[in-house]
Short mmCIF file of C-alpha atoms and ligand atoms in Angstrom, two decimals:
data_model
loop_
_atom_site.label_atom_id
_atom_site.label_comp_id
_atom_site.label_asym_id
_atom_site.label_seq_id
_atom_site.Cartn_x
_atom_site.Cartn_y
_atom_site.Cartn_z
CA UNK A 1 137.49 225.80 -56.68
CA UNK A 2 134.94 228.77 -56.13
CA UNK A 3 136.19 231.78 -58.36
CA UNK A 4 138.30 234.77 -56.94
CA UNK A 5 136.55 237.68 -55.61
CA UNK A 6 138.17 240.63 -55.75
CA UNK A 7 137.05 243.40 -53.62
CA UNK A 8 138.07 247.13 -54.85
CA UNK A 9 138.48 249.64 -52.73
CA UNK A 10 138.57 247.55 -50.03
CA UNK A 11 138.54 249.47 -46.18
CA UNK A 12 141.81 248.54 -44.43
CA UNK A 13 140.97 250.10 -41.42
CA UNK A 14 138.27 247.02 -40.81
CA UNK A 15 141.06 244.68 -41.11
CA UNK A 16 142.99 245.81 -38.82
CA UNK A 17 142.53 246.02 -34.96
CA UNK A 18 144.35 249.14 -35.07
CA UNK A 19 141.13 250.24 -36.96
CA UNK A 20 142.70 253.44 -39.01
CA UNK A 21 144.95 253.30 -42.49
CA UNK A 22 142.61 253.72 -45.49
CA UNK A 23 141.83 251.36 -48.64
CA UNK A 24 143.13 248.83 -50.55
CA UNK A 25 142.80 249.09 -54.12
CA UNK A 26 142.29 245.02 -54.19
CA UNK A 27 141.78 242.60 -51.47
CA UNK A 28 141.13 239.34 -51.88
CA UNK A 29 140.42 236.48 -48.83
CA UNK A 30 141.85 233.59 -49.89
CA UNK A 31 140.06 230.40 -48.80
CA UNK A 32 142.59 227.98 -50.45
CA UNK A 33 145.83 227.48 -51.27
CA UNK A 34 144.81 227.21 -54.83
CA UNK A 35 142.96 230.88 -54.88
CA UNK A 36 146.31 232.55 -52.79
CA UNK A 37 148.12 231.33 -56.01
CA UNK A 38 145.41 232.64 -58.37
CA UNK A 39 145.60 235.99 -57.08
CA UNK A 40 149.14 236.27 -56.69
CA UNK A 41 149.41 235.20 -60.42
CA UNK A 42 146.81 237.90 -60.80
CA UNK A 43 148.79 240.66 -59.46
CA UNK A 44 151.80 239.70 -60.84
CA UNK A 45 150.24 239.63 -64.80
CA UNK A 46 148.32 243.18 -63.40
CA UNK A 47 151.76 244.30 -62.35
CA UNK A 48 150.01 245.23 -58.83
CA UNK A 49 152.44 245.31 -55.72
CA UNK A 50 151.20 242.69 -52.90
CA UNK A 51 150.66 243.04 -49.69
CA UNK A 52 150.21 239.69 -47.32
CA UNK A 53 147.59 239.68 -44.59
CA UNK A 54 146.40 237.72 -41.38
CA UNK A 55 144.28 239.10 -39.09
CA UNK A 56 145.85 242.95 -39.30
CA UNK A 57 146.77 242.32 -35.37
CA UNK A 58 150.11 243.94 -36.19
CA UNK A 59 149.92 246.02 -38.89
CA UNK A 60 149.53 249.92 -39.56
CA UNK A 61 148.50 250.92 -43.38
CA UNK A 62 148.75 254.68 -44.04
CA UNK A 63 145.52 256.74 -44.55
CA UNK A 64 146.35 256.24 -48.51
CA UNK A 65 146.19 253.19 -48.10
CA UNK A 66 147.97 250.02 -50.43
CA UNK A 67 147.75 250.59 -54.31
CA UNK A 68 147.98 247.07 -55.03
CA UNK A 69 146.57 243.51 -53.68
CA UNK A 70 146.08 242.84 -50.33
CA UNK A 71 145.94 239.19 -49.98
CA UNK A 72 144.55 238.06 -46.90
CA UNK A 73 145.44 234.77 -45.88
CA UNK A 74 141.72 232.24 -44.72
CA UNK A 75 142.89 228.60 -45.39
CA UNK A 76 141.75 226.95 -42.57
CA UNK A 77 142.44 223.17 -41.04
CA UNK A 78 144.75 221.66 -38.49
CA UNK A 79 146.41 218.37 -39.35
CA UNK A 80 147.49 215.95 -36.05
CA UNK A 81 151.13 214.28 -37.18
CA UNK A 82 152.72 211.94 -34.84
CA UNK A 83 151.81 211.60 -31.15
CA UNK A 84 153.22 214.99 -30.97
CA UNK A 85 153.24 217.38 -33.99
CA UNK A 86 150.32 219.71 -35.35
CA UNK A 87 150.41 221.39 -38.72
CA UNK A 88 147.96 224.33 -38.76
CA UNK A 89 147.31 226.61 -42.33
CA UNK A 90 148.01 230.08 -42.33
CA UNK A 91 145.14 231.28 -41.72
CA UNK A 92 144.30 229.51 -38.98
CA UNK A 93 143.08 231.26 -35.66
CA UNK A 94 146.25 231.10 -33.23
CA UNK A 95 144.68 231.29 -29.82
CA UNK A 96 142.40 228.60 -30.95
CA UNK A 97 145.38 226.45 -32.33
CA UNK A 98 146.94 226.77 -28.64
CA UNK A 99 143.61 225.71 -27.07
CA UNK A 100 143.44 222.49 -29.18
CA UNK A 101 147.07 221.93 -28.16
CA UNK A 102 146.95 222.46 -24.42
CA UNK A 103 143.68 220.35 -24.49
CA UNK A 104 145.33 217.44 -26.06
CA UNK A 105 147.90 217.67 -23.27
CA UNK A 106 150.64 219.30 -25.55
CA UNK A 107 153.45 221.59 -24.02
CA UNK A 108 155.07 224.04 -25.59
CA UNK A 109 152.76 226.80 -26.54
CA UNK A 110 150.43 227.02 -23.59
CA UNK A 111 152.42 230.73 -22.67
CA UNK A 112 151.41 232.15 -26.04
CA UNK A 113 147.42 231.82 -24.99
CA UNK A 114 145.46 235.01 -25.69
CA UNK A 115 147.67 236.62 -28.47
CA UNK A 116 145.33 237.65 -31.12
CA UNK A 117 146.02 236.92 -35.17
CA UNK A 118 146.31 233.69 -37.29
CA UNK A 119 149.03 230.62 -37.03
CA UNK A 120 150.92 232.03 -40.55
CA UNK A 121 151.72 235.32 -39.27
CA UNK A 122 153.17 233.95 -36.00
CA UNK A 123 156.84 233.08 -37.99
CA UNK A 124 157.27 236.03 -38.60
CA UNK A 125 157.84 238.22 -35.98
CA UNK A 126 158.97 234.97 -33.77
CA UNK A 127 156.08 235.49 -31.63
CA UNK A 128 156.99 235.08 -27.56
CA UNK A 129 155.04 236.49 -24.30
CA UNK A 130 155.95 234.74 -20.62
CA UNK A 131 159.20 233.12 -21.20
CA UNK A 132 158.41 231.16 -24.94
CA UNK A 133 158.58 231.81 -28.40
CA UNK A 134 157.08 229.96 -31.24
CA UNK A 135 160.42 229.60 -32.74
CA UNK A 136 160.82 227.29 -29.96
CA UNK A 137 158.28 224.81 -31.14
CA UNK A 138 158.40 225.37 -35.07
CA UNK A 139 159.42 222.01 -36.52
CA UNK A 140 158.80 223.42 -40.25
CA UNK A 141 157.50 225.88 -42.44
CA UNK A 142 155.78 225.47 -45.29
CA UNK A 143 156.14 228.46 -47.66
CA UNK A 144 155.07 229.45 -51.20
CA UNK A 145 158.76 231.34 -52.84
CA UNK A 146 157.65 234.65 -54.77
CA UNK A 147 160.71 234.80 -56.33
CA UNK A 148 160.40 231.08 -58.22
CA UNK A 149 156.51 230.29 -57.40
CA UNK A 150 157.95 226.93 -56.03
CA UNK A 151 156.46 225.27 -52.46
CA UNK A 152 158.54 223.93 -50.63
CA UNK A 153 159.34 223.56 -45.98
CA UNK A 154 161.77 225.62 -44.66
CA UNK A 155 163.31 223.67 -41.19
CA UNK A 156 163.40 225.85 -38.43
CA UNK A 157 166.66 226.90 -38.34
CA UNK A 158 166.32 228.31 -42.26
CA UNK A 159 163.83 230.36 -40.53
CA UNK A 160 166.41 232.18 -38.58
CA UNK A 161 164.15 232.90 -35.58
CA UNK A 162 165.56 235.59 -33.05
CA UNK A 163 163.99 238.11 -30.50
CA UNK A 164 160.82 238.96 -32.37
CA UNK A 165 162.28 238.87 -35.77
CA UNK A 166 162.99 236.00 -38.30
CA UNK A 167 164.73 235.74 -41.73
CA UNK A 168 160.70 236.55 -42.87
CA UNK A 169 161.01 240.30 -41.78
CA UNK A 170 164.70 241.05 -42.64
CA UNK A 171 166.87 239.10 -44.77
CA UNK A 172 164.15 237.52 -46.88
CA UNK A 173 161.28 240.06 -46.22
CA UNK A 174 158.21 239.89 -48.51
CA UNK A 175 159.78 236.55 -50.22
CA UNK A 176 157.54 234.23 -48.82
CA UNK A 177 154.04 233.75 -48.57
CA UNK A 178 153.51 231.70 -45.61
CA UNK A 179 150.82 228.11 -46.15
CA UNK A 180 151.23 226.20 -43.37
CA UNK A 181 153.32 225.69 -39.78
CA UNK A 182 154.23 222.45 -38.06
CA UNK A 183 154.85 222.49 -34.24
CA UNK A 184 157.00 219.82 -32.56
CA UNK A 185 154.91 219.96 -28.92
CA UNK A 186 156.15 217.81 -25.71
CA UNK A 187 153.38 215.49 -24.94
CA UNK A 188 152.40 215.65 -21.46
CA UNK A 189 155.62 217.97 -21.06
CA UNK A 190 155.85 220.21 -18.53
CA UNK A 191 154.78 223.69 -19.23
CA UNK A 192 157.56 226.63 -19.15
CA UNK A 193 156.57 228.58 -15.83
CA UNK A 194 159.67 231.29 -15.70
CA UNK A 195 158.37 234.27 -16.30
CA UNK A 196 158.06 236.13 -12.90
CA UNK A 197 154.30 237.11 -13.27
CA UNK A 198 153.39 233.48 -13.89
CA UNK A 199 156.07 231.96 -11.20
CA UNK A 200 153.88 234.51 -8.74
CA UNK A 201 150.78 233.23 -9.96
CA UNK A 202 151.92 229.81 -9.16
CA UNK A 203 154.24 230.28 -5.96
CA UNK A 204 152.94 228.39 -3.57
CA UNK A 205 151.95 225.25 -5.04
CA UNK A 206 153.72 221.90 -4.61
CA UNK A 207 152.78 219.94 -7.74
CA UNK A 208 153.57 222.18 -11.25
CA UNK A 209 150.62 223.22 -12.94
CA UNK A 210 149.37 221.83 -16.10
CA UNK A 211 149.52 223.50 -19.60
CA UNK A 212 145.53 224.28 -19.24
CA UNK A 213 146.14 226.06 -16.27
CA UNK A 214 149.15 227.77 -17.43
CA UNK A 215 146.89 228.70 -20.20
CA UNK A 216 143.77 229.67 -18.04
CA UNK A 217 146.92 231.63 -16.23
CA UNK A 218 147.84 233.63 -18.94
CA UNK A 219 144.88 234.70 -20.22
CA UNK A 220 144.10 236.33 -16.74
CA UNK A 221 147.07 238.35 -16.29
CA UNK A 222 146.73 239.21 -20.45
CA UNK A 223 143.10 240.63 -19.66
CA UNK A 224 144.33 242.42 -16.65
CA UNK A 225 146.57 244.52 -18.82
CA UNK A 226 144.45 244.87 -21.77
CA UNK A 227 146.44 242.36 -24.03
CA UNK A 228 143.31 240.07 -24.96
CA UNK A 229 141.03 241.65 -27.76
CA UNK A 230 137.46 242.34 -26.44
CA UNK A 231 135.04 244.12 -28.62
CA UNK A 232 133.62 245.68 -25.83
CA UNK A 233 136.53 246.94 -24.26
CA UNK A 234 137.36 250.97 -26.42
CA UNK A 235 141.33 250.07 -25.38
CA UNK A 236 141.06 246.98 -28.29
CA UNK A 237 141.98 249.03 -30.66
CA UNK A 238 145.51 248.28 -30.45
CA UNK A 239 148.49 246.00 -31.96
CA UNK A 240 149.54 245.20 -28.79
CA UNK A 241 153.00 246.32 -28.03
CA UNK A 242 153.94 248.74 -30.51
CA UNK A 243 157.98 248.74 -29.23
CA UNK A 244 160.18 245.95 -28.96
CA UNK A 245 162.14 245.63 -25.60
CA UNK A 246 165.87 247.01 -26.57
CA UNK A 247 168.49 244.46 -26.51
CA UNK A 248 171.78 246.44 -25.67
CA UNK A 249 175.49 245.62 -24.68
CA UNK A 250 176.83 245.68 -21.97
CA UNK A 251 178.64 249.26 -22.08
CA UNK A 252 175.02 250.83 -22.73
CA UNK A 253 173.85 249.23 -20.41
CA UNK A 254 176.26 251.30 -18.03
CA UNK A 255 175.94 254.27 -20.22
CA UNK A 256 172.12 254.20 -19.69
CA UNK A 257 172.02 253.55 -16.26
CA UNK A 258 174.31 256.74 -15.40
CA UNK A 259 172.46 258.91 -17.36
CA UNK A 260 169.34 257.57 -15.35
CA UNK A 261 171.02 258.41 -12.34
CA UNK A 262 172.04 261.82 -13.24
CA UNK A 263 168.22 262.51 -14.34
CA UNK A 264 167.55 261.42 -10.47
CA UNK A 265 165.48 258.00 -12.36
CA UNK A 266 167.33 255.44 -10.73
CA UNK A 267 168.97 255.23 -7.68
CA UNK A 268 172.76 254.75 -7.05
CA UNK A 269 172.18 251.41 -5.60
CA UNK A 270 169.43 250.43 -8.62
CA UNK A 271 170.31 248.83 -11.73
CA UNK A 272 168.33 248.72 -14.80
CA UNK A 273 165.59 246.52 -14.95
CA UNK A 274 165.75 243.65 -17.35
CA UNK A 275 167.46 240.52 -17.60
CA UNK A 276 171.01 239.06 -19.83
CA UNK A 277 170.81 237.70 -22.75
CA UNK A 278 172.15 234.28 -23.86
CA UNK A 279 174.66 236.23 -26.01
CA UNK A 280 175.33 238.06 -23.21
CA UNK A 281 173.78 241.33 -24.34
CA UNK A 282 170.82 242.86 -22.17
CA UNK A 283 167.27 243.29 -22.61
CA UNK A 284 165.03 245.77 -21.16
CA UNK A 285 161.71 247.12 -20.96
CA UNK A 286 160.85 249.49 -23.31
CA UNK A 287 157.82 249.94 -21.25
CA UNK A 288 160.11 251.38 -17.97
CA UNK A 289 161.84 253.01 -20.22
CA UNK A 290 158.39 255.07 -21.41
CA UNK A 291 157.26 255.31 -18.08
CA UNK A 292 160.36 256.61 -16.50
CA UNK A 293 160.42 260.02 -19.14
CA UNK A 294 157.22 261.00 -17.85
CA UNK A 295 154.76 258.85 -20.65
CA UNK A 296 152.23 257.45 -18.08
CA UNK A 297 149.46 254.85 -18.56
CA UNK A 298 146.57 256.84 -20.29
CA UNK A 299 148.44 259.73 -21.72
CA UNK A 300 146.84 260.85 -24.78
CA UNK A 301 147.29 263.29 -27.72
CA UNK A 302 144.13 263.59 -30.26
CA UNK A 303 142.63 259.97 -31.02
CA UNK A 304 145.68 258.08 -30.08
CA UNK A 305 146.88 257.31 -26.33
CA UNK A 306 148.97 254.84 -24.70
CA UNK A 307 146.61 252.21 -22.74
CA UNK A 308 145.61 252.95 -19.33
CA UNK A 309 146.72 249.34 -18.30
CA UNK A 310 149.91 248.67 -20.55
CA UNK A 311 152.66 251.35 -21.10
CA UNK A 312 153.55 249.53 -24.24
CA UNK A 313 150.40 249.55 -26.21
CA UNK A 314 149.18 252.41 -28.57
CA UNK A 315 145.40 252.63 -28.70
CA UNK A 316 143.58 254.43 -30.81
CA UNK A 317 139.79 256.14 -30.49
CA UNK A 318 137.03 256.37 -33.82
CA UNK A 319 137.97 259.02 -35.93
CA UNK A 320 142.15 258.28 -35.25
CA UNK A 321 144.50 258.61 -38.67
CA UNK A 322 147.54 255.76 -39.06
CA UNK A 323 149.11 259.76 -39.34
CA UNK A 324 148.18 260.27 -35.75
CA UNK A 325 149.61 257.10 -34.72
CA UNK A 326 152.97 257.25 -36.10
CA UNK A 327 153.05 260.96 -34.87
CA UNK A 328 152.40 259.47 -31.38
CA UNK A 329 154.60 256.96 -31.48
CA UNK A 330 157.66 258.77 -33.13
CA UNK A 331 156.83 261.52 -29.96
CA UNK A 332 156.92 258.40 -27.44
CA UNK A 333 160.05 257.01 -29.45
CA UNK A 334 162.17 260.67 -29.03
CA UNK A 335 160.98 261.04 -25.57
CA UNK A 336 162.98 258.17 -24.92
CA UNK A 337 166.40 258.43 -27.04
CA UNK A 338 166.67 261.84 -25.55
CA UNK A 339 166.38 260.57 -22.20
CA UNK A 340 168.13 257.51 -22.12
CA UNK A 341 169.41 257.40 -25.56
CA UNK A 342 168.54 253.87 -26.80
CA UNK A 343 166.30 253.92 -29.95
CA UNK A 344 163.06 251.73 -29.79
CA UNK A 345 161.95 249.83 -32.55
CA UNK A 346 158.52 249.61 -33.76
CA UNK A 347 157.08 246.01 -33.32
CA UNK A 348 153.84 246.48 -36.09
CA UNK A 349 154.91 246.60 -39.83
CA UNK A 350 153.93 249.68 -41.47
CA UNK A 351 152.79 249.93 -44.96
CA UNK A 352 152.85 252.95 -46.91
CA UNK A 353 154.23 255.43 -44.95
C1 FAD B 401 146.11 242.86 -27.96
C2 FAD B 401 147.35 242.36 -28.67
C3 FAD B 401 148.27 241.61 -27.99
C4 FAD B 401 149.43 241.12 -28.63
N1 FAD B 401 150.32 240.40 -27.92
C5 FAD B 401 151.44 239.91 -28.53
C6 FAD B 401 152.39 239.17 -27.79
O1 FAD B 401 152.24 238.91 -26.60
N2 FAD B 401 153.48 238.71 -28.45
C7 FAD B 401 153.69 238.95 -29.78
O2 FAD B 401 154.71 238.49 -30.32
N3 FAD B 401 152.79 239.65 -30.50
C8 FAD B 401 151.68 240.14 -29.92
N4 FAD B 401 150.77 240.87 -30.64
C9 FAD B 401 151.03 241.15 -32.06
C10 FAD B 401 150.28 240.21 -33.04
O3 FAD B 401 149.18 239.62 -32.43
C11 FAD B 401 151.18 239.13 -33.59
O4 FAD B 401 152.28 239.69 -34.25
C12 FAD B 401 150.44 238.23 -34.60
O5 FAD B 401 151.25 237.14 -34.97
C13 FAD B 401 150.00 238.94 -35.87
O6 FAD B 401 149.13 238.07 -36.57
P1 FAD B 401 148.18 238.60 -37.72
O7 FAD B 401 147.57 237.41 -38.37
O8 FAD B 401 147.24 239.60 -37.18
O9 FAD B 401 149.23 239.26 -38.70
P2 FAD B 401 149.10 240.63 -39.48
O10 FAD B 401 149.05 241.74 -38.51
O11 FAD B 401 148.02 240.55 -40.47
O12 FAD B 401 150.50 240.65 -40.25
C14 FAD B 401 151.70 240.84 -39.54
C15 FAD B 401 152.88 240.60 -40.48
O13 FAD B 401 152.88 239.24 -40.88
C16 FAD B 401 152.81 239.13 -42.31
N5 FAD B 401 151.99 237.95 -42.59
C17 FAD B 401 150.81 237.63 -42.02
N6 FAD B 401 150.40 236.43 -42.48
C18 FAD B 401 151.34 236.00 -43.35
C19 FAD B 401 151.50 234.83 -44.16
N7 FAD B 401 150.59 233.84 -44.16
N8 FAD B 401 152.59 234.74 -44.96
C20 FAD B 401 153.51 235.73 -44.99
N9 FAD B 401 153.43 236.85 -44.25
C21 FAD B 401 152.35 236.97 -43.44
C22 FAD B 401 152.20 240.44 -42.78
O14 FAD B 401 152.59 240.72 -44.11
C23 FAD B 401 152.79 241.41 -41.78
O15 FAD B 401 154.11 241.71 -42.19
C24 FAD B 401 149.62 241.38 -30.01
C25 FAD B 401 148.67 242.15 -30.72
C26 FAD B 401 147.54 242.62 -30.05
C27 FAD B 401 146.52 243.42 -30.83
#
């Protein structure tokens, strides 16, 4: 096994696509399963806190920076199971991981195409664009436990997946260290076209399209919004959405939509848009929700605006502070309880604030 390098001082703001939050006192890529357990045995004997990485697609680390180890996750290999399952490591590219299943015929992920970061962060938030989620697909987990150092697979429903959350970033936050992920794919299934921007990009055809193309699909209506990473493009420097869409109950629902029509935002005959819930609760988009207070595509405050193509994403420009970002944010955030009164929840994790 090649020895651990630690880096000290380490810039986060280059591993994140945010690209702002300041150092780490110790980072350390891990190649192997073997050196992830080295350095977390490191930190532990240093007494260092840890913080687990992927690709930083999601994540916003304060200008101070982490005092401890950031541990970023680089195993790499994909295993083929049965006719139909894949095991990836962590730190495997997604989007690549979809294109080697949708190439192989596999269903099931195709919808997730274009979403930047690596297979072992994709548990945790219960990753989902265009009508899937990978908690759809997860057969397994395999974790390492920080709170016994034992390895062991977690089925899927121990991982508790919901609407962009999981057991890994509530209940049991910071307990695992993710290793590996095993999807149970539909061989030559049918891909899942129910998402209205992808049943419009298909309406018209008689025979369903295949995953490829529902990959090929997705990636064009992600670019057209700015939700594929391109080094070229300035608006990259995002995490994507930075607010959840609000699940609420019913009686908000109502609530919200009266107070929308007193404001003149909706008409009498218009309901919120948005769709019910299996639970019978209500989801809606946060990024209406921005838009109808006034927050339009572009609008910008110092180095930080929203993206002139999705009213969801935060972007930042060179010289932007995590400070900046959170300032925005929180602005965008109180804009909208004091308009509608629903609270929006940050989607990116943020360290050190
Ligand atoms: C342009 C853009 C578009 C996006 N579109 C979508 C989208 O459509 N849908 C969606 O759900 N998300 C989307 N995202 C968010 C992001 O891509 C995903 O959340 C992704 O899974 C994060 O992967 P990462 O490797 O970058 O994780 P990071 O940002 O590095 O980490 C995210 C969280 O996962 C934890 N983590 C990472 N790896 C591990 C591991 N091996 N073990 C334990 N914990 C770990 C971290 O501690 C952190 O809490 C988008 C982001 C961008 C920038």
């Amino acid at each position: 096994m090649p020895p651990l390098t630690i880096t000290e001082n380490a810039p986060l703001a280059h591993y994140t696509t945010l690209g702002v939050g300041g150092p780490a006192r110790h980072l350390v890529e891990a190649v192997s399963e073997e050196q992830a357990l080295e350095a977390l045995d490191r930190a532990s004997s240093e007494g260092w806190p840890v913080f687990i990485l992927g690709s930083g697609s999601n994540v916003l680390f304060a200008d101070a920076g982490f005092p401890g180890l950031v541990l970023r996750i680089a195993t790499r290999g994909i295993v083929a199971g049965d006719s139909n399952r894949l095991t990836a490591a962590a730190g495997e590219e997604w989007d690549a991981f979809v294109r080697l299943s949708v190439r192989r015929e596999l269903a099931g992920i195709e919808c997730l195409s274009g979403i930047p970061g690596t297979v072992g962060a994709t548990p945790i938030q219960n990753v989902g664009a265009y009508g899937e989620e990978v908690g759809d697909t997860i057969r397994s987990v395999r974790v390492l436990d920080r709170k016994d150092g034992t390895i062991r697979d977690l089925s899927n429903p121990d991982c508790g997946f919901r609407y962009r959350s999981s057991v890994f970033c509530t209940s049991e936050r910071e307990r695992y260290v993710i290793l590996a992920v095993t999807f149970e794919l539909e061989p030559e299934g049918l891909p899942s076209v129910t998402y209205p921007d992808l049943e419009s990009f298909f309406s018209g055809r008689a025979a369903p399209p295949s995953p490829w193309e529902v990959r090929q699909a997705v990636l064009l209506i992600r670019q057209s919004k700015g939700m594929l990473l391109d080094p070229t493009d300035p608006e990259s420097r995002t995490a994507g959405s930075f607010f959840k869409n609000p699940v609420i109950s019913e009686e908000t629902l109502r609530d919200t939509e009266a107070a929308a029509r007193r404001l003149g935002l909706l008409a009498e005959s218009q309901g919120l848009p948005g769709f019910k819930t299996a639970a019978g609760d209500y989801k809606i988009p946060a990024a209406w929700l921005i838009e109808r207070t006034g927050i339009k595509k572009g609008f910008s405050t110092g180095h930080v605006s929203i993206s002139s193509r999705h009213a969801l994403a935060i972007v930042t420009r060179p010289g932007g502070t995590a400070a900046e970002v959170l300032e925005f944010a929180q602005q965008v955030r109180g804009r909208v309880q004091s308009v509608f009164g629903i609270a929006l929840e940050l989607e990116p994790v943020c360290v050190g604030f």
